[in-house]
Structures are given as C-alpha cells and as structure tokens.
CSV table of C-alpha atoms in Angstrom, one decimal:
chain,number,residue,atom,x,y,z
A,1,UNK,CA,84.7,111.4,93.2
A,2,UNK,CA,87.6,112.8,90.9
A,3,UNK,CA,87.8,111.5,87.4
A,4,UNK,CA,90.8,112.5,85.0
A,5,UNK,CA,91.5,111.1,81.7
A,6,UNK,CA,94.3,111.6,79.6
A,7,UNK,CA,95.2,112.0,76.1
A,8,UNK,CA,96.7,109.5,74.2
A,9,UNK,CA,97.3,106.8,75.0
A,10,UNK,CA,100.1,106.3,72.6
A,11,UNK,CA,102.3,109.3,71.0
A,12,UNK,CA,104.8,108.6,68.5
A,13,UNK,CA,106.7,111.4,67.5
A,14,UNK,CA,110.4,112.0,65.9
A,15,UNK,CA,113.3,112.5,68.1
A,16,UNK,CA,113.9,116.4,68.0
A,17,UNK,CA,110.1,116.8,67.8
A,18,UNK,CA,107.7,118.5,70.6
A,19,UNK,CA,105.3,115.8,72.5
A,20,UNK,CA,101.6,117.0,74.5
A,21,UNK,CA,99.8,115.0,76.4
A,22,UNK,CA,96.8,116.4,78.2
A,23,UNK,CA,94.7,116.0,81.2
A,24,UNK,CA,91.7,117.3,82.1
A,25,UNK,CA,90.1,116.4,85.6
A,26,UNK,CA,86.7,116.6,87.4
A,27,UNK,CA,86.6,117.5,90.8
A,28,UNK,CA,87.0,121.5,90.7
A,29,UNK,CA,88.7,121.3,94.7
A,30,UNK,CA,92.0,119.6,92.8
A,31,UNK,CA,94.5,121.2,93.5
A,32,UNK,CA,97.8,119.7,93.2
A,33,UNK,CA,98.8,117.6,89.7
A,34,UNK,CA,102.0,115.4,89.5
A,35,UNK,CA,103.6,113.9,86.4
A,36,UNK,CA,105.0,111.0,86.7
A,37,UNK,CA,107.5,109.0,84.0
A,38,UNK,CA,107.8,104.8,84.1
A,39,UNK,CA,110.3,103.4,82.0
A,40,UNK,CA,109.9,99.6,80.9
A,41,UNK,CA,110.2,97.7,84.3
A,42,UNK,CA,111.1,100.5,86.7
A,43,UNK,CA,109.3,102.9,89.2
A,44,UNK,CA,107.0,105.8,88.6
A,45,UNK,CA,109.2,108.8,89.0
A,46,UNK,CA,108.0,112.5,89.4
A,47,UNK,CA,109.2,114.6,86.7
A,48,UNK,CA,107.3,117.8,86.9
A,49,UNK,CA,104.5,119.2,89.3
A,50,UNK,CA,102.1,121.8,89.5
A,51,UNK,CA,99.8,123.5,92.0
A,52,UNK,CA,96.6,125.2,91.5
A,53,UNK,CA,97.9,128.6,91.8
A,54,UNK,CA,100.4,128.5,89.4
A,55,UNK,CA,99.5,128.4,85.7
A,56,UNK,CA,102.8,126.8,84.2
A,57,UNK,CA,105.8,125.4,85.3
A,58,UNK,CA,109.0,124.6,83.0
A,59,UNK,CA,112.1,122.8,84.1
A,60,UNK,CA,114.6,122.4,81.2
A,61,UNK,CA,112.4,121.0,78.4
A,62,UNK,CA,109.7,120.1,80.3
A,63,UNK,CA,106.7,122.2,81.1
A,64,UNK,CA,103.6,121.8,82.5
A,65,UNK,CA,100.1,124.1,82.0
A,66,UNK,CA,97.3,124.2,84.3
A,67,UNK,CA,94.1,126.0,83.3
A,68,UNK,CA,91.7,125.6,86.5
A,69,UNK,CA,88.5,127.0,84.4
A,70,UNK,CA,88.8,124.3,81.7
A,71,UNK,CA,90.2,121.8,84.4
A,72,UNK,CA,92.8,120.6,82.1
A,73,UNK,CA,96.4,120.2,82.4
A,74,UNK,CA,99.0,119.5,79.8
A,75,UNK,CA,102.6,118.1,80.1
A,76,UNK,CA,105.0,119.2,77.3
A,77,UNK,CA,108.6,118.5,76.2
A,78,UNK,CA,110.5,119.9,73.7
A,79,UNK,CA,113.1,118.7,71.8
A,80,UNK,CA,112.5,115.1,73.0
A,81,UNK,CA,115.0,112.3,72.9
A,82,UNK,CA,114.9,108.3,73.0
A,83,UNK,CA,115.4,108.4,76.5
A,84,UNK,CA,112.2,110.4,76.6
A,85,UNK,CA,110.6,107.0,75.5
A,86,UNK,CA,108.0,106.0,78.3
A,87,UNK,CA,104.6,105.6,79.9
A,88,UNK,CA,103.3,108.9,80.8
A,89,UNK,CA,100.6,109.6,84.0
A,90,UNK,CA,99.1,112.4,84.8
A,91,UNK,CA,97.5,112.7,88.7
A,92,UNK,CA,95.6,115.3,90.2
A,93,UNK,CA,94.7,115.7,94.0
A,94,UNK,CA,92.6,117.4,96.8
A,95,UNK,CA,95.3,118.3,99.1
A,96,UNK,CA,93.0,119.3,101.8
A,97,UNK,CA,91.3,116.1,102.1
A,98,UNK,CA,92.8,112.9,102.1
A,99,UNK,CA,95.3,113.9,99.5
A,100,UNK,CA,95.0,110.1,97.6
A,101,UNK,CA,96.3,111.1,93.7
A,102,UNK,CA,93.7,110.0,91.1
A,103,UNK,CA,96.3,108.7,88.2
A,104,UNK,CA,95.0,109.3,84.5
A,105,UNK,CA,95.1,106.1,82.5
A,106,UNK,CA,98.9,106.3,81.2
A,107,UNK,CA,100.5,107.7,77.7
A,108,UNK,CA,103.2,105.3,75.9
A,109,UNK,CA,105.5,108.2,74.3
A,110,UNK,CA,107.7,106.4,71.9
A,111,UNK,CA,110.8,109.1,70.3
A,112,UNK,CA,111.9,107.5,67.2
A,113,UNK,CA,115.5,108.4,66.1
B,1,UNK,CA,119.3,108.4,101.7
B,2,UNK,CA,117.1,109.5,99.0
B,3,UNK,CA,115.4,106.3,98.1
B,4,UNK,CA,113.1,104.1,98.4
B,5,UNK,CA,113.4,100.9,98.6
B,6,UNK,CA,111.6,97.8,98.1
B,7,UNK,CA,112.4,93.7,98.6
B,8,UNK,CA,112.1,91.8,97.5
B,9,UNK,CA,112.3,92.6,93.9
B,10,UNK,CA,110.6,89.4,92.4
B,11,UNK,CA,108.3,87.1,94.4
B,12,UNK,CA,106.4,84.0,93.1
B,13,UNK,CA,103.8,82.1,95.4
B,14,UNK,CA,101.2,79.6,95.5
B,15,UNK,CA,98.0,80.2,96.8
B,16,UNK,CA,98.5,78.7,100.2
B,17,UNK,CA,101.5,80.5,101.0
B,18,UNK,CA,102.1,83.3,103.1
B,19,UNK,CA,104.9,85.8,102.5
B,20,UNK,CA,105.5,89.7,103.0
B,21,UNK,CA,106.9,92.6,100.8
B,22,UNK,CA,109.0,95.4,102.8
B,23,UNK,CA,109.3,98.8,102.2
B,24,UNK,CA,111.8,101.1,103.7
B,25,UNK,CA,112.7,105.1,103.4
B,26,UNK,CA,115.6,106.8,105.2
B,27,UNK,CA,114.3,110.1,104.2
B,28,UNK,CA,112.2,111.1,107.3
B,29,UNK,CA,109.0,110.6,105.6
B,30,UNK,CA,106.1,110.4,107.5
B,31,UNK,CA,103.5,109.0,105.1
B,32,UNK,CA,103.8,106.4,103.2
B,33,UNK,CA,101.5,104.0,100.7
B,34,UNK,CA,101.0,100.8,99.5
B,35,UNK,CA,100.0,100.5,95.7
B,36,UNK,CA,99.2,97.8,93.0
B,37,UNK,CA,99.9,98.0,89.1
B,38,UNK,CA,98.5,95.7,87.0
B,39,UNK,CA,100.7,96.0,83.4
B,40,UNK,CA,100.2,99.1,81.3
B,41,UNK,CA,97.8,100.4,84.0
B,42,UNK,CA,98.1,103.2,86.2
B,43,UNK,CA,99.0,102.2,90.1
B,44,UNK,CA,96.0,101.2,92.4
B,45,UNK,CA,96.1,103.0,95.9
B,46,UNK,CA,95.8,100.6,98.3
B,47,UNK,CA,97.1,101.9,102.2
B,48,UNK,CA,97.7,104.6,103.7
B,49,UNK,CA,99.9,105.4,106.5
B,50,UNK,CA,100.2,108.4,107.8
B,51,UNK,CA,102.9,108.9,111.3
B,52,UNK,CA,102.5,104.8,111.7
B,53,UNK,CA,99.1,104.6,111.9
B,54,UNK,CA,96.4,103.2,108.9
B,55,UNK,CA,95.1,106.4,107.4
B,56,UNK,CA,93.6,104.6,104.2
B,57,UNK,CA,91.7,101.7,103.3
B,58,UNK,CA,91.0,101.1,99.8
B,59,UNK,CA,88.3,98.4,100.1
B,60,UNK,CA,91.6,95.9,100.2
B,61,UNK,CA,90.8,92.2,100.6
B,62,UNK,CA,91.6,91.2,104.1
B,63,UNK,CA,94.3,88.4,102.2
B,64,UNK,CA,96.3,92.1,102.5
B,65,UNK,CA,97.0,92.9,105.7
B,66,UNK,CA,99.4,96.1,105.6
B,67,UNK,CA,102.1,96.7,109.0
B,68,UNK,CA,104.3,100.2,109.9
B,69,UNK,CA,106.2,98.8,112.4
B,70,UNK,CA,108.6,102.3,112.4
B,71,UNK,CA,108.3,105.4,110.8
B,72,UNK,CA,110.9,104.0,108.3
B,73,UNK,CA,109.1,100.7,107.1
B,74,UNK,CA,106.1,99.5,106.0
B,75,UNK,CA,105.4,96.1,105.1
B,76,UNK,CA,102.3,94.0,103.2
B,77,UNK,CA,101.6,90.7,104.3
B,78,UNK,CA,99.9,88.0,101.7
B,79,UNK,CA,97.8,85.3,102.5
B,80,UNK,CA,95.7,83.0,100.5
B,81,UNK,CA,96.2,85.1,97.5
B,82,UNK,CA,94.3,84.6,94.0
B,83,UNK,CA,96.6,84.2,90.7
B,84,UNK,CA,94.4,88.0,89.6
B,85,UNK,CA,96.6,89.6,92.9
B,86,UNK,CA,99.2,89.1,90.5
B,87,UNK,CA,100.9,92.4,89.5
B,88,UNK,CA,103.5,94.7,90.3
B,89,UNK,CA,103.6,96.4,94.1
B,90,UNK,CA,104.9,99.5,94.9
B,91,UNK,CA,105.6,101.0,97.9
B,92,UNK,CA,105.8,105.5,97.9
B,93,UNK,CA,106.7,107.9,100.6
B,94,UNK,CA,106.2,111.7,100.6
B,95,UNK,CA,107.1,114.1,103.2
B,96,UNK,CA,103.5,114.4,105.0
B,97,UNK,CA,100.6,113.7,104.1
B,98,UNK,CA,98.8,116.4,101.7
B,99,UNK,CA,98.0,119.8,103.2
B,100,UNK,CA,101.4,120.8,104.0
B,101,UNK,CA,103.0,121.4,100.7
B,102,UNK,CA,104.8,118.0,101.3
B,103,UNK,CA,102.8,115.8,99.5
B,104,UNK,CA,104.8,114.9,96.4
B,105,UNK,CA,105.1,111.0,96.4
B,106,UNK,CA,108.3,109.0,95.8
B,107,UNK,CA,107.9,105.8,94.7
B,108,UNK,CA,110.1,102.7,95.4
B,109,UNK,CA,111.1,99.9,92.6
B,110,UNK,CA,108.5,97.5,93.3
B,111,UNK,CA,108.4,94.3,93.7
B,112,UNK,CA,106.7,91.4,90.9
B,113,UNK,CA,104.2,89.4,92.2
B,114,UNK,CA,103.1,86.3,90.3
B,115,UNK,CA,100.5,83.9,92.5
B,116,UNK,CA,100.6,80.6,90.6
C-alpha cells in the first residue's frame, strides 16, 4: 500500500525566513496530495493542494511542488510568521480508488520572532 | 454553513460506559469520515461513509460502532472502551468521495476522549 514520509519532523526557523518540508510517496497511482496545518488543540485545516497534473501551485506565500518521477512533494512558505507556528502533514491519495489520504507523520514548524 | 462541527468537545468515560460523539455538516457533503489522533500523530482513518452508507472499514474494533442517520450527521458510538481508545476524534466531510475532483476533506474540531 502507499507509504509517504515526511521531512522533518521539527523546523525551527526565524520569523521572516523561508520553511520546506518535503514529502515523498510510494504508490506511483497517487494522484492527489493535501496539506494540511494543526495549530495546538484545533482541527487539521487544508491549506494548500495539489493534483498530479499540475507541477506547483502557490497561493500567497504558500506553494506547493509536485515532481511525479521522483514521487516527492514539497510544501513551502515564504516569509513566515508566528502564526505560521504549527504541525505540518503532508497526504497523498489514489483518487480513483477508495480515495483514503495516507497522512505523512507530521512536521512541528516553530517561527521564532 | 461552512463547518464542521463536532460535540461534544470533551468527553471523559469509564470503561463500562456507553456514550456517542456527533458529527454534523450543512454543507451538502456527501462523504464523510470518522478519524482518530493519538497526540503529535497524524489522524487514523477509521469510517467511511459515502451517500449514508459504510464505504470503509479500517479493521475498527467492534467497541466502535459508527451510524449516518442523514446525509448531514454521522455519529460514533462507544462501548466498553480501553484507556489506549484514548485520543482525540475527528469527524471530516468532503464534497464526494474521490474521483470527482471533490475530494478535499474538511475536518471538524474534534472531540477529547479520555477512557479512565
């Protein structure tokens, strides 16, 4: 079955600084990878997605890459901010089976002002 | 509406209890999922339904028993629960279920389990 891992697992970086985290899956057929964002305490939200047949996405200073060869994906944000402060997960799904989103295992970003 | 929402938001129980955790979207959803998270873990599918009827199974102990009385709730009854069930439930809708373009997943608040 489908496998991703994710990179770190904790990422301290300066407020004003870039962040990456990466993912890289196993199941060739995925073809649709969330990101969600979980504050301390509060739901997973989606912050960016991607689908296989787009290479990057980028909503304000968020971005996402997706390179289907390697079968990685990487979430970046620029210019990050306290608030960016979380727990990171990656996911990654077969949309033409059962569409069940296998979550990488979590980054902690911490933005220090 | 564009939430989902969960009660209740803290639950504690004793092993002998029985209790259930509701779920409920106005958004016209027509899957929705049951999940656990166990702290600084990623969530654990557990259901899913998919137009009111149980498309997924995880291997869930039968102590779980999951209900979609309505397109717009879902609901998780616990019985005879072990103090390891504790953990953090979450309840997510998306539009369809994958396959459609509508699969992106909203997730509710949750709701804190602790089995003493």
């Amino acid at each position: 079955g489908e496998n991703v891992e994710q990179h770190p697992s904790t990422l301290s970086v300066q407020e004003g600084d870039s962040a990456v985290i990466k993912c890289t899956y196993s199941d060739s057929a995925s073809n649709y990878f969330p990101w969600y964002k979980q504050e301390l305490g509060k739901r997973p939200q989606l912050i960016i997605d991607i689908r296989s047949n787009v290479g990057e996405k980028k909503d304000q200073r968020i971005a996402v890459t997706l390179n289907k060869t390697a079968k990685h994906f990487s979430l970046h944000i620029t210019e990050t901010q306290p608030e960016d402060s979380a727990v990171y997960f990656c996911a990654a799904s077969i949309t033409s089976n059962t569409g069940k989103l296998i979550f990488g295992q979590g980054t902690t970003l911490q933005v220090k002002p | 509406d564009t939430e989902v929402t969960q009660t209740p938001k803290h639950l504690v129980m004793g092993m002998t209890n029985k209790k259930s955790l509701k779920c409920e979207q106005h958004m016209g959803h027509r899957a929705m999922y049951w999940y656990k998270q166990k702290a600084k873990k990623p969530p654990e599918l557990m259901f899913v339904y998919s137009y009111e009827k149980l498309s997924i199974n995880e291997s869930v102990p039968s102590r779980f028993s999951p209900e979609c009385p309505n397109s717009s709730l879902l609901n998780l009854h616990l019985h005879a629960l072990q103090p390891e069930d504790s953990a953090l439930y979450l309840c997510a809708s998306s539009q369809d279920l994958p396959g459609q373009g509508k699969e992106t997943q909203y997730f509710g608040p949750g709701t804190r389990l602790l089995v003493l």
